[in-house]
Short mmCIF file of C-alpha atoms in Angstrom, two decimals:
data_model
loop_
_atom_site.label_atom_id
_atom_site.label_comp_id
_atom_site.label_asym_id
_atom_site.label_seq_id
_atom_site.Cartn_x
_atom_site.Cartn_y
_atom_site.Cartn_z
CA UNK A 108 126.99 61.09 113.74
CA UNK A 109 129.21 58.20 112.66
CA UNK A 110 132.38 57.75 114.75
CA UNK A 111 134.94 58.35 112.04
CA UNK A 112 138.32 59.87 111.57
CA UNK A 113 139.31 61.62 108.38
CA UNK A 114 142.55 60.32 106.98
CA UNK A 115 142.87 58.57 103.60
CA UNK A 116 140.56 58.71 100.62
CA UNK A 117 140.04 57.52 97.06
CA UNK A 118 140.65 59.95 94.20
CA UNK A 119 139.66 59.71 90.56
CA UNK A 120 142.64 60.97 88.62
CA UNK A 121 141.74 63.81 86.31
CA UNK A 122 138.17 63.82 87.59
CA UNK A 123 136.14 64.79 90.59
CA UNK A 124 135.92 62.30 93.39
CA UNK A 125 132.71 60.27 93.30
CA UNK A 126 130.24 62.25 95.35
CA UNK A 127 130.40 65.70 96.80
CA UNK A 128 132.00 64.49 100.02
CA UNK A 129 135.62 63.92 99.05
CA UNK A 130 136.53 62.14 102.26
CA UNK A 131 134.24 59.99 104.36
CA UNK A 132 136.31 58.65 107.15
CA UNK A 133 137.19 55.24 108.42
CA UNK A 134 136.74 53.60 111.74
CA UNK A 135 140.11 53.17 113.40
CA UNK A 136 141.78 50.15 111.83
CA UNK A 137 139.14 49.90 109.11
CA UNK A 138 138.83 51.03 105.50
CA UNK A 139 138.12 54.61 104.47
CA UNK A 140 134.70 55.11 102.93
CA UNK A 141 134.47 57.28 99.84
CA UNK A 142 131.48 57.83 97.60
CA UNK A 143 129.74 54.83 99.09
CA UNK A 144 132.91 52.81 98.58
CA UNK A 145 135.56 51.54 100.93
CA UNK A 146 139.28 51.15 100.61
CA UNK A 147 140.18 47.58 101.32
CA UNK A 148 142.76 44.99 100.40
CA UNK A 149 145.33 42.53 101.69
CA UNK A 150 146.17 44.57 104.76
CA UNK A 151 142.55 44.50 105.83
CA UNK A 152 142.35 40.71 105.52
CA UNK A 153 144.64 39.98 108.41
CA UNK A 154 142.61 42.06 110.83
CA UNK A 155 139.34 40.49 109.72
CA UNK A 156 140.77 36.99 109.84
CA UNK A 157 142.16 37.59 113.31
CA UNK A 158 138.67 38.44 114.49
CA UNK A 159 137.26 35.41 112.63
CA UNK A 160 134.64 37.55 110.94
CA UNK A 161 133.04 36.19 107.76
CA UNK A 162 134.19 37.98 104.64
CA UNK A 163 131.66 40.62 103.54
CA UNK A 164 130.00 39.94 100.17
CA UNK A 165 131.23 41.83 97.14
CA UNK A 166 127.64 41.92 95.79
CA UNK A 167 124.81 43.27 97.92
CA UNK A 168 121.89 45.61 97.21
CA UNK A 169 121.92 48.43 99.76
CA UNK A 170 119.23 51.06 99.32
CA UNK A 171 117.07 53.59 101.08
CA UNK A 172 113.54 54.67 100.28
CA UNK A 173 113.31 58.43 99.70
CA UNK A 174 109.64 59.20 100.33
CA UNK A 175 107.94 62.29 98.91
CA UNK A 176 104.29 61.78 99.84
CA UNK A 177 103.33 64.37 102.47
CA UNK A 178 106.98 65.52 102.27
CA UNK A 179 108.21 62.70 104.52
CA UNK A 180 111.81 62.85 103.26
CA UNK A 181 112.17 64.99 100.15
CA UNK A 182 111.49 67.78 99.67
CA UNK A 183 111.15 68.46 103.37
CA UNK A 184 108.34 70.96 102.74
CA UNK A 185 106.35 72.12 99.71
CA UNK A 186 107.36 75.40 98.15
CA UNK A 187 111.12 75.28 98.65
CA UNK A 188 112.96 77.07 95.86
CA UNK A 189 114.97 75.18 93.27
CA UNK A 190 118.32 75.54 95.00
CA UNK A 191 116.88 74.45 98.35
CA UNK A 192 115.32 71.37 96.77
CA UNK A 193 118.53 70.47 94.99
CA UNK A 194 120.63 70.99 98.10
CA UNK A 195 118.32 68.77 100.16
CA UNK A 196 118.48 66.00 97.58
CA UNK A 197 122.27 66.19 97.38
CA UNK A 198 122.39 65.92 101.16
CA UNK A 199 120.45 62.65 100.90
CA UNK A 200 122.99 61.36 98.39
CA UNK A 201 125.76 62.44 100.76
CA UNK A 202 124.10 60.29 103.41
CA UNK A 203 123.78 57.33 101.04
CA UNK A 204 127.50 57.54 100.31
CA UNK A 205 128.41 57.95 103.97
CA UNK A 206 126.42 54.85 104.92
CA UNK A 207 127.90 52.73 102.11
CA UNK A 208 124.67 52.33 100.12
CA UNK A 209 124.66 51.69 96.38
CA UNK A 210 121.09 52.58 95.40
CA UNK A 211 118.29 55.03 96.10
CA UNK A 212 114.58 54.30 95.58
CA UNK A 213 112.96 57.70 95.10
CA UNK A 214 109.22 58.35 95.04
CA UNK A 215 108.32 60.28 91.88
CA UNK A 216 104.57 59.64 91.47
CA UNK A 217 103.09 59.67 94.98
CA UNK A 218 99.46 60.63 94.18
CA UNK A 219 98.59 60.47 90.46
CA UNK A 220 100.99 63.35 89.88
CA UNK A 221 104.58 63.71 88.71
CA UNK A 222 108.06 64.83 89.67
CA UNK A 223 108.85 65.34 85.97
CA UNK A 224 107.08 67.24 83.17
CA UNK A 225 104.63 64.41 82.50
CA UNK A 226 102.61 64.31 79.32
CA UNK A 227 99.66 62.83 81.21
CA UNK A 228 99.59 64.09 84.81
CA UNK A 229 100.16 67.37 86.68
CA UNK A 230 103.21 68.47 88.62
CA UNK A 231 103.06 67.21 92.19
CA UNK A 232 101.85 69.54 94.93
CA UNK A 233 104.61 68.18 97.16
CA UNK A 234 107.11 70.18 95.11
CA UNK A 235 105.57 73.65 95.12
CA UNK A 236 102.53 73.42 97.37
CA UNK A 237 100.25 73.83 94.35
CA UNK A 238 99.36 70.94 92.10
CA UNK A 239 100.24 71.64 88.48
CA UNK A 240 102.77 74.38 89.24
CA UNK A 241 106.09 74.03 87.43
CA UNK A 242 108.90 73.83 90.02
CA UNK A 243 111.32 75.56 87.65
CA UNK A 244 113.44 72.52 86.82
CA UNK A 245 113.13 68.80 86.14
CA UNK A 246 113.53 67.01 89.50
CA UNK A 247 113.59 63.51 88.02
CA UNK A 248 116.34 64.35 85.53
CA UNK A 249 118.35 66.05 88.27
CA UNK A 250 117.93 63.15 90.69
CA UNK A 251 119.03 60.54 88.17
CA UNK A 252 122.02 62.55 86.96
CA UNK A 253 123.29 63.19 90.47
CA UNK A 254 122.76 59.60 91.65
CA UNK A 255 124.61 58.20 88.66
CA UNK A 256 127.45 60.68 89.14
CA UNK A 257 128.05 59.07 92.52
CA UNK A 258 127.78 55.50 91.29
CA UNK A 259 124.34 54.99 92.85
CA UNK A 260 121.56 53.09 91.11
CA UNK A 261 118.31 55.05 90.74
CA UNK A 262 114.97 53.25 91.05
CA UNK A 263 111.90 55.35 90.32
CA UNK A 264 109.12 54.61 92.82
CA UNK A 265 105.52 54.88 91.60
CA UNK A 266 102.15 54.49 93.33
CA UNK A 267 99.75 53.14 90.69
CA UNK A 268 96.26 53.88 92.04
CA UNK A 269 96.39 56.52 94.78
CA UNK A 270 94.94 59.81 93.53
CA UNK A 271 94.95 61.96 96.67
CA UNK A 272 95.42 61.81 100.43
CA UNK A 273 91.89 63.14 101.01
CA UNK A 274 88.49 62.26 99.57
CA UNK A 275 87.84 65.78 98.24
CA UNK A 276 91.19 67.04 96.97
CA UNK A 277 91.80 70.26 95.09
CA UNK A 278 92.74 68.71 91.74
CA UNK A 279 93.77 70.82 88.76
CA UNK A 280 91.10 71.37 86.13
CA UNK A 281 92.63 69.00 83.58
CA UNK A 282 93.52 66.25 86.03
CA UNK A 283 92.56 62.85 84.57
CA UNK A 284 90.54 62.10 87.70
CA UNK A 285 88.39 65.19 87.02
CA UNK A 286 88.12 64.47 83.32
CA UNK A 287 87.04 60.88 84.07
CA UNK A 288 85.15 60.97 87.39
CA UNK A 289 83.91 57.42 86.74
CA UNK A 290 87.50 56.25 87.20
CA UNK A 291 87.74 57.14 90.87
CA UNK A 292 86.18 56.30 94.20
CA UNK A 293 86.77 57.41 97.79
CA UNK A 294 87.81 54.96 100.46
CA UNK A 295 89.14 55.34 103.97
CA UNK A 296 89.55 59.10 103.70
CA UNK A 297 91.52 59.03 100.45
CA UNK A 298 90.76 59.00 96.73
CA UNK A 299 91.77 56.14 94.43
CA UNK A 300 91.60 55.10 90.81
CA UNK A 301 89.42 52.02 90.45
CA UNK A 302 91.77 49.06 89.79
CA UNK A 303 88.92 47.06 88.25
CA UNK A 304 88.59 49.29 85.19
CA UNK A 305 90.70 48.16 82.21
CA UNK A 306 90.97 51.76 81.00
CA UNK A 307 92.39 52.80 84.38
CA UNK A 308 94.94 50.00 84.30
CA UNK A 309 96.04 51.10 80.83
CA UNK A 310 96.21 54.76 81.85
CA UNK A 311 98.29 54.31 85.01
CA UNK A 312 100.72 52.17 83.05
CA UNK A 313 100.98 54.87 80.39
CA UNK A 314 101.58 57.50 83.08
CA UNK A 315 104.41 55.51 84.62
CA UNK A 316 105.90 54.44 81.31
CA UNK A 317 106.14 58.11 80.34
CA UNK A 318 108.98 58.37 82.87
CA UNK A 319 110.50 55.00 82.02
CA UNK A 320 110.67 55.82 78.32
CA UNK A 321 112.07 59.33 78.68
CA UNK A 322 114.48 58.95 81.61
CA UNK A 323 117.55 56.85 82.37
CA UNK A 324 116.13 54.96 85.35
CA UNK A 325 117.76 51.76 86.54
CA UNK A 326 114.61 50.38 88.12
CA UNK A 327 110.84 50.75 88.38
CA UNK A 328 109.49 50.22 91.88
CA UNK A 329 106.01 49.76 93.36
CA UNK A 330 105.39 49.68 97.10
CA UNK A 331 102.47 47.99 98.89
CA UNK A 332 99.59 50.22 97.75
CA UNK A 333 97.34 48.37 95.30
CA UNK A 334 93.76 48.13 96.50
CA UNK A 335 93.62 50.34 99.61
CA UNK A 336 94.36 48.79 102.97
CA UNK A 337 91.07 47.46 104.32
CA UNK A 338 89.14 49.71 106.69
CA UNK A 339 87.07 47.69 109.15
CA UNK A 340 83.40 47.77 108.28
CA UNK A 341 83.93 49.47 104.91
CA UNK A 342 83.92 47.53 101.64
CA UNK A 343 85.45 48.82 98.43
CA UNK A 344 82.83 50.68 96.34
CA UNK A 345 83.46 48.56 93.26
CA UNK A 346 80.32 46.44 92.98
CA UNK A 347 79.25 48.12 89.75
CA UNK A 348 82.71 47.67 88.26
CA UNK A 349 82.64 44.00 89.20
CA UNK A 350 79.23 43.55 87.58
CA UNK A 351 80.37 45.27 84.40
CA UNK A 352 83.75 43.55 84.04
CA UNK A 353 83.15 40.06 85.38
CA UNK A 354 80.79 37.28 84.35
CA UNK A 355 80.18 36.56 88.02
CA UNK A 356 81.87 33.16 87.97
CA UNK A 357 84.91 34.51 89.80
CA UNK A 358 84.40 35.61 93.41
CA UNK A 359 84.94 39.33 93.76
CA UNK A 360 87.99 38.85 96.02
CA UNK A 361 89.73 36.71 93.37
CA UNK A 362 88.65 39.13 90.64
CA UNK A 363 90.30 41.98 92.53
CA UNK A 364 93.53 40.03 92.88
CA UNK A 365 93.32 39.27 89.17
CA UNK A 366 93.18 43.00 88.42
CA UNK A 367 96.40 43.57 90.34
CA UNK A 368 97.99 40.52 88.73
CA UNK A 369 97.20 42.01 85.32
CA UNK A 370 98.77 45.35 86.27
CA UNK A 371 101.96 43.65 87.46
CA UNK A 372 102.22 41.29 84.48
CA UNK A 373 101.54 43.98 81.89
CA UNK A 374 103.87 46.52 83.48
CA UNK A 375 106.67 43.97 83.48
CA UNK A 376 106.04 43.18 79.82
CA UNK A 377 106.02 46.84 78.83
CA UNK A 378 109.23 47.65 80.69
CA UNK A 379 110.98 44.63 79.19
CA UNK A 380 109.87 45.63 75.68
CA UNK A 381 110.85 49.29 76.08
CA UNK A 382 114.07 48.99 78.09
CA UNK A 383 115.11 45.38 78.77
CA UNK A 384 117.82 46.42 81.22
CA UNK A 385 115.45 48.24 83.61
CA UNK A 386 114.61 46.19 86.70
CA UNK A 387 111.00 45.93 87.88
CA UNK A 388 110.52 45.36 91.60
CA UNK A 389 107.70 45.46 94.13
CA UNK A 390 107.80 45.92 97.89
CA UNK A 391 104.70 44.17 99.24
CA UNK A 392 103.51 43.91 102.81
CA UNK A 393 105.71 41.30 104.48
CA UNK A 394 103.11 38.57 105.04
CA UNK A 395 101.62 36.96 101.94
CA UNK A 396 99.35 34.51 103.79
CA UNK A 397 99.51 32.78 107.14
CA UNK A 398 99.85 29.00 107.18
CA UNK A 399 96.48 28.89 108.96
CA UNK A 400 94.90 30.29 105.77
CA UNK A 401 97.03 28.45 103.22
CA UNK A 402 99.54 25.61 103.80
CA UNK A 403 101.97 27.47 101.53
CA UNK A 404 101.90 30.48 103.84
CA UNK A 405 104.27 31.49 106.61
CA UNK A 406 104.11 30.43 110.24
CA UNK A 407 102.73 33.81 111.27
CA UNK A 408 99.43 35.23 112.47
CA UNK A 409 99.39 38.80 111.16
CA UNK A 410 97.42 40.57 108.44
CA UNK A 411 97.77 39.04 104.99
CA UNK A 412 98.51 41.11 101.88
CA UNK A 413 96.58 38.53 99.88
CA UNK A 414 93.44 39.70 101.67
CA UNK A 415 94.01 43.26 102.89
CA UNK A 416 95.37 44.80 99.67
CA UNK A 417 94.52 42.05 97.12
CA UNK A 418 98.22 41.43 96.45
CA UNK A 419 99.12 37.86 95.47
CA UNK A 420 102.83 38.56 95.81
CA UNK A 421 103.83 34.89 95.93
CA UNK A 422 102.27 34.40 92.50
CA UNK A 423 104.21 37.35 91.04
CA UNK A 424 107.43 35.59 92.04
CA UNK A 425 106.36 32.16 90.82
CA UNK A 426 105.17 33.55 87.47
CA UNK A 427 108.28 35.69 86.99
CA UNK A 428 106.28 38.92 86.69
CA UNK A 429 108.83 40.83 88.77
CA UNK A 430 112.61 40.98 88.57
CA UNK A 431 112.97 41.45 92.31
CA UNK A 432 110.68 41.25 95.32
CA UNK A 433 111.34 43.50 98.30
CA UNK A 434 108.96 42.43 101.11
CA UNK A 435 108.51 44.87 103.98
CA UNK A 436 109.49 42.69 106.93
CA UNK A 437 109.02 45.46 109.44
CA UNK A 438 109.17 43.33 112.61
CA UNK A 439 111.82 42.20 115.02
CA UNK A 440 113.24 38.81 115.94
CA UNK A 441 110.74 37.03 118.17
CA UNK A 442 107.69 39.13 117.27
CA UNK A 443 104.74 36.95 118.38
CA UNK A 444 102.66 37.46 115.20
CA UNK A 445 105.35 38.08 112.59
CA UNK A 446 108.80 36.89 113.59
CA UNK A 447 111.51 38.45 111.41
CA UNK A 448 113.52 35.25 111.04
CA UNK A 449 110.47 33.17 110.13
CA UNK A 450 109.47 35.59 107.38
CA UNK A 451 112.96 35.99 105.93
CA UNK A 452 113.26 32.22 105.64
CA UNK A 453 109.79 31.99 104.07
CA UNK A 454 110.62 34.56 101.40
CA UNK A 455 114.00 32.94 100.80
CA UNK A 456 112.27 29.62 100.18
CA UNK A 457 109.69 31.35 97.96
CA UNK A 458 112.21 32.87 95.55
CA UNK A 459 114.52 29.83 95.44
CA UNK A 460 114.88 28.63 91.85
CA UNK A 461 112.63 31.41 90.49
CA UNK A 462 115.33 33.71 89.13
CA UNK A 463 113.68 36.58 91.03
CA UNK A 464 115.93 38.65 93.29
CA UNK A 465 115.09 39.07 96.97
CA UNK A 466 115.87 42.24 98.93
CA UNK A 467 114.48 42.60 102.44
CA UNK A 468 112.64 45.78 103.43
CA UNK A 469 113.82 47.00 106.83
CA UNK A 470 111.99 49.24 109.32
CA UNK A 471 114.74 51.69 110.17
CA UNK A 472 112.08 53.96 111.67
CA UNK A 473 111.32 51.35 114.33
CA UNK A 474 114.98 51.28 115.31
CA UNK A 475 114.88 55.05 115.77
CA UNK A 476 111.51 55.43 117.53
CA UNK A 477 112.31 52.75 120.11
CA UNK A 478 109.97 50.03 118.85
CA UNK A 479 113.02 47.83 118.41
CA UNK A 480 114.37 47.59 121.94
CA UNK A 481 117.84 46.32 121.00
CA UNK A 482 120.24 48.81 119.41
CA UNK A 483 121.69 45.87 117.49
CA UNK A 484 118.36 44.80 115.92
CA UNK A 485 119.01 46.14 112.40
CA UNK A 486 122.57 44.86 112.37
CA UNK A 487 121.39 41.48 113.62
CA UNK A 488 118.93 41.36 110.73
CA UNK A 489 121.85 41.55 108.31
CA UNK A 490 123.65 38.77 110.16
CA UNK A 491 120.72 36.58 109.14
CA UNK A 492 120.11 37.86 105.61
CA UNK A 493 123.79 37.56 104.68
CA UNK A 494 123.72 33.91 105.74
CA UNK A 495 121.02 33.05 103.19
CA UNK A 496 122.16 32.78 99.55
CA UNK A 497 118.74 33.76 98.17
CA UNK A 498 118.77 37.15 99.92
CA UNK A 499 120.59 39.75 97.83
CA UNK A 500 120.40 42.79 100.08
CA UNK A 501 118.32 45.18 102.16
CA UNK A 502 116.31 48.39 101.72
CA UNK A 503 115.63 50.81 104.58
CA UNK A 504 112.54 52.93 105.30
CA UNK A 505 113.03 55.69 105.24
CA UNK A 506 115.89 58.06 104.52
CA UNK A 507 114.94 60.30 107.44
CA UNK A 508 115.34 57.43 109.90
CA UNK A 509 118.79 56.62 108.58
CA UNK A 510 119.78 60.24 109.11
CA UNK A 511 118.21 60.82 112.53
CA UNK A 512 119.99 58.01 114.32
CA UNK A 513 119.05 58.93 117.88
CA UNK A 514 119.59 55.39 119.20
CA UNK A 515 122.86 54.44 117.50
CA UNK A 516 121.17 51.60 115.62
CA UNK A 517 122.31 52.84 112.22
CA UNK A 518 125.85 53.36 113.52
CA UNK A 519 125.84 49.75 114.67
CA UNK A 520 124.51 48.49 111.33
CA UNK A 521 127.05 50.44 109.28
CA UNK A 522 130.07 49.68 111.43
CA UNK A 523 129.27 45.96 111.41
CA UNK A 524 128.19 45.47 107.80
CA UNK A 525 128.77 48.42 105.47
CA UNK A 526 132.43 49.19 106.05
CA UNK A 527 133.31 48.13 102.51
CA UNK A 528 131.70 48.81 99.14
CA UNK A 529 129.45 46.38 97.31
CA UNK A 530 128.39 45.80 93.73
CA UNK A 531 124.71 45.62 92.86
CA UNK A 532 123.71 41.98 92.27
CA UNK A 533 122.88 40.84 88.75
CA UNK A 534 119.40 39.34 88.37
CA UNK A 535 118.77 36.17 86.39
CA UNK A 536 115.56 37.57 84.91
CA UNK A 537 117.16 40.72 83.46
CA UNK A 538 118.89 40.18 80.12
CA UNK A 539 122.35 41.65 79.67
CA UNK A 540 125.75 41.11 78.15
CA UNK A 541 129.01 41.49 80.00
CA UNK A 542 131.48 43.96 78.50
CA UNK A 543 134.75 42.73 77.07
CA UNK A 544 137.60 42.00 79.40
CA UNK A 545 139.31 45.19 80.63
CA UNK A 546 143.04 45.73 80.71
CA UNK A 547 145.04 47.22 83.56
CA UNK A 548 147.68 49.37 81.88
CA UNK A 549 149.61 50.19 85.00
CA UNK A 550 149.58 50.13 88.79
CA UNK A 551 152.14 52.65 89.93
CA UNK A 552 153.16 53.87 93.35
CA UNK A 553 152.72 57.63 93.62
CA UNK A 554 153.04 60.05 96.48
CA UNK A 555 149.35 59.73 97.40
CA UNK A 556 149.20 55.93 97.18
CA UNK A 557 148.76 53.76 94.07
CA UNK A 558 147.59 55.07 90.70
CA UNK A 559 145.80 52.47 88.58
CA UNK A 560 145.14 53.04 84.88
CA UNK A 561 142.99 50.81 82.67
CA UNK A 562 141.12 50.38 79.40
CA UNK A 563 137.52 49.11 79.57
CA UNK A 564 135.60 49.67 76.32
CA UNK A 565 131.82 49.38 76.51
CA UNK A 566 131.58 49.37 80.30
CA UNK A 567 128.93 51.23 82.30
CA UNK A 568 130.61 50.61 85.65
CA UNK A 569 134.05 49.48 86.79
CA UNK A 570 135.22 47.73 89.95
CA UNK A 571 138.78 48.04 91.21
CA UNK A 572 140.22 45.13 93.18
CA UNK A 573 143.29 45.04 95.45
CA UNK A 574 144.46 41.45 95.79
CA UNK A 575 147.10 39.71 97.91
CA UNK A 576 148.52 37.89 94.85
CA UNK A 577 148.04 37.80 91.09
CA UNK A 578 145.29 35.19 91.49
CA UNK A 579 141.90 36.56 90.29
CA UNK A 580 139.33 33.79 90.61
CA UNK A 581 135.72 33.51 91.73
CA UNK A 582 136.70 33.34 95.39
CA UNK A 583 138.73 36.54 95.17
CA UNK A 584 135.92 38.40 93.40
CA UNK A 585 133.31 37.21 95.90
CA UNK A 586 135.31 38.56 98.84
CA UNK A 587 134.32 42.13 99.62
CA UNK A 588 137.61 42.72 101.42
CA UNK A 589 139.32 42.82 98.02
CA UNK A 590 136.97 45.44 96.55
CA UNK A 591 138.47 48.94 96.56
CA UNK A 592 135.81 50.92 94.71
CA UNK A 593 132.86 50.82 92.32
CA UNK A 594 132.78 53.75 89.89
CA UNK A 595 130.80 54.85 86.84
CA UNK A 596 132.97 54.49 83.75
CA UNK A 597 132.42 58.05 82.53
CA UNK A 598 133.44 59.47 85.89
CA UNK A 599 136.63 57.47 86.31
CA UNK A 600 138.03 58.28 82.84
CA UNK A 601 140.30 55.25 82.99
CA UNK A 602 142.25 56.25 86.09
CA UNK A 603 141.93 56.03 89.83
CA UNK A 604 144.24 56.70 92.74
CA UNK A 605 143.93 54.38 95.72
CA UNK A 606 145.10 56.89 98.25
CA UNK A 607 146.91 55.69 101.33
CA UNK A 608 147.68 52.30 99.74
CA UNK A 609 151.06 50.91 100.77
CA UNK A 610 152.03 49.54 97.35
CA UNK A 611 151.68 45.87 98.27
CA UNK A 612 149.75 43.24 96.33
CA UNK A 613 148.23 43.49 92.86
CA UNK A 614 145.38 45.39 91.22
CA UNK A 615 142.71 44.12 88.82
CA UNK A 616 139.61 45.59 87.20
CA UNK A 617 136.24 44.10 86.24
CA UNK A 618 133.68 45.77 83.96
CA UNK A 619 129.87 45.74 84.07
CA UNK A 620 126.97 46.57 81.78
CA UNK A 621 123.70 48.21 82.84
CA UNK A 622 122.44 44.89 84.26
CA UNK A 623 125.60 44.27 86.33
CA UNK A 624 126.78 41.40 84.18
CA UNK A 625 130.47 40.99 84.99
CA UNK A 626 133.29 40.77 82.47
CA UNK A 627 136.22 38.46 82.78
CA UNK A 628 138.64 40.08 85.20
CA UNK A 629 141.70 41.79 83.88
CA UNK A 630 145.06 40.31 84.67
CA UNK A 631 146.21 41.41 88.10
CA UNK A 632 149.13 43.78 87.85
CA UNK A 633 151.67 44.22 90.65
CA UNK A 634 152.48 47.71 91.80
CA UNK A 635 155.46 49.31 90.11
CA UNK A 636 157.64 51.39 92.38
CA UNK A 637 157.79 55.12 91.84
CA UNK A 638 160.85 56.36 90.03
CA UNK A 639 163.28 58.00 92.34
#
């Protein structure tokens, strides 16, 4: 549905183009989008400068949540055959590329089950319609492989404590919840593991780490489900657990928050020990506490995650127990109880100096269902978040809403902000080592455009830059208008054709490790004319 024309595109010489869509078109006068990347360079600068638009950032996290619980996004229904499931997933990656995203956050453990052959939990019913039934392939392996082939980061999204979406589910005979009935309790129409039991906390970590250890994930992601959202008039049935695992000196509300703190802290420690490059992030409810409850809280008057799900998200940031925080700020500018701008500034202030990355969770579904009255609401959100140095990007819920753009809100967002590619930000808390400086071997005019060849030993990802001059400094590498493409090293094979390029300017390459630590840039090489 994006207003595009199909003209020029980027080609990997001797390799398939990144993504299954070879050409994703450009707005008239703008860059051509390919594989989530955009063709840009000196020619584009003049147009942007003439309009006095701020230069887009070269680093920005751009992701969508791909939700599997109750088949919200993928797969669209239980029981699809293998090829149908694969085709649907590839279509979501096509969309991510078309929109200019650089990451996908995919739900792989929605209800104490698995989208991989887990050693501890059954296959998810959302795959086949029957819990425990083998879908005939490994969805997690397939998802990661295909995302990486397109240069997209893959964050595996887990729900720690939710067992089932009903209180009396049909669990397989060997399900841990059936083998250990003392681990679970019903609440609000659903079934949950008891977060107050140390053995439960250890088990759910083991279940999630099974995927982290065995698969090449880039990130581990929790959403906002810890203790269940409070149901009015119904307390959690954990009084016996509290009596058994507390000396009574800590109020039960603080004890519950302590249980979640322990889960977050221990999970971070285990990920860092197993795979130091894997990022751990959490997407809590957008309001930690209101200032009326705590002077450190935000100037809001909505529900507080500190109370309603026992999530002390501000502490996780201050203690460094997460690598990034991704608060769900699912409201609009001027909302009377939870103003978007107020909350973005509060979270920006909260992470400042912590080393924790901040990505803002965006309610794309509200832009599509009409809750957001202005078509420009989502795009206006990015006007704000890009102005704040502590905000590193945005994540959209959910994939379906990005696809079904009935209002034009996503069109507006993409045309205003995602017309050029972006690198994933590096995070201070994630250890890494930049690869050695790459070398551009040649930049040669060819019939299709400009062919660039390079050497970049030890790199996971490469970025190709088209610059007005041979100057390659911090300013040039911060300006997204200079960024031509971001490609996985194994896919590019040391060559890339910038199709449609006019042969002006110079080309440089930077290299990145798994944590997005950037090498020194190569020397910028001017384009050599084709031999006639």
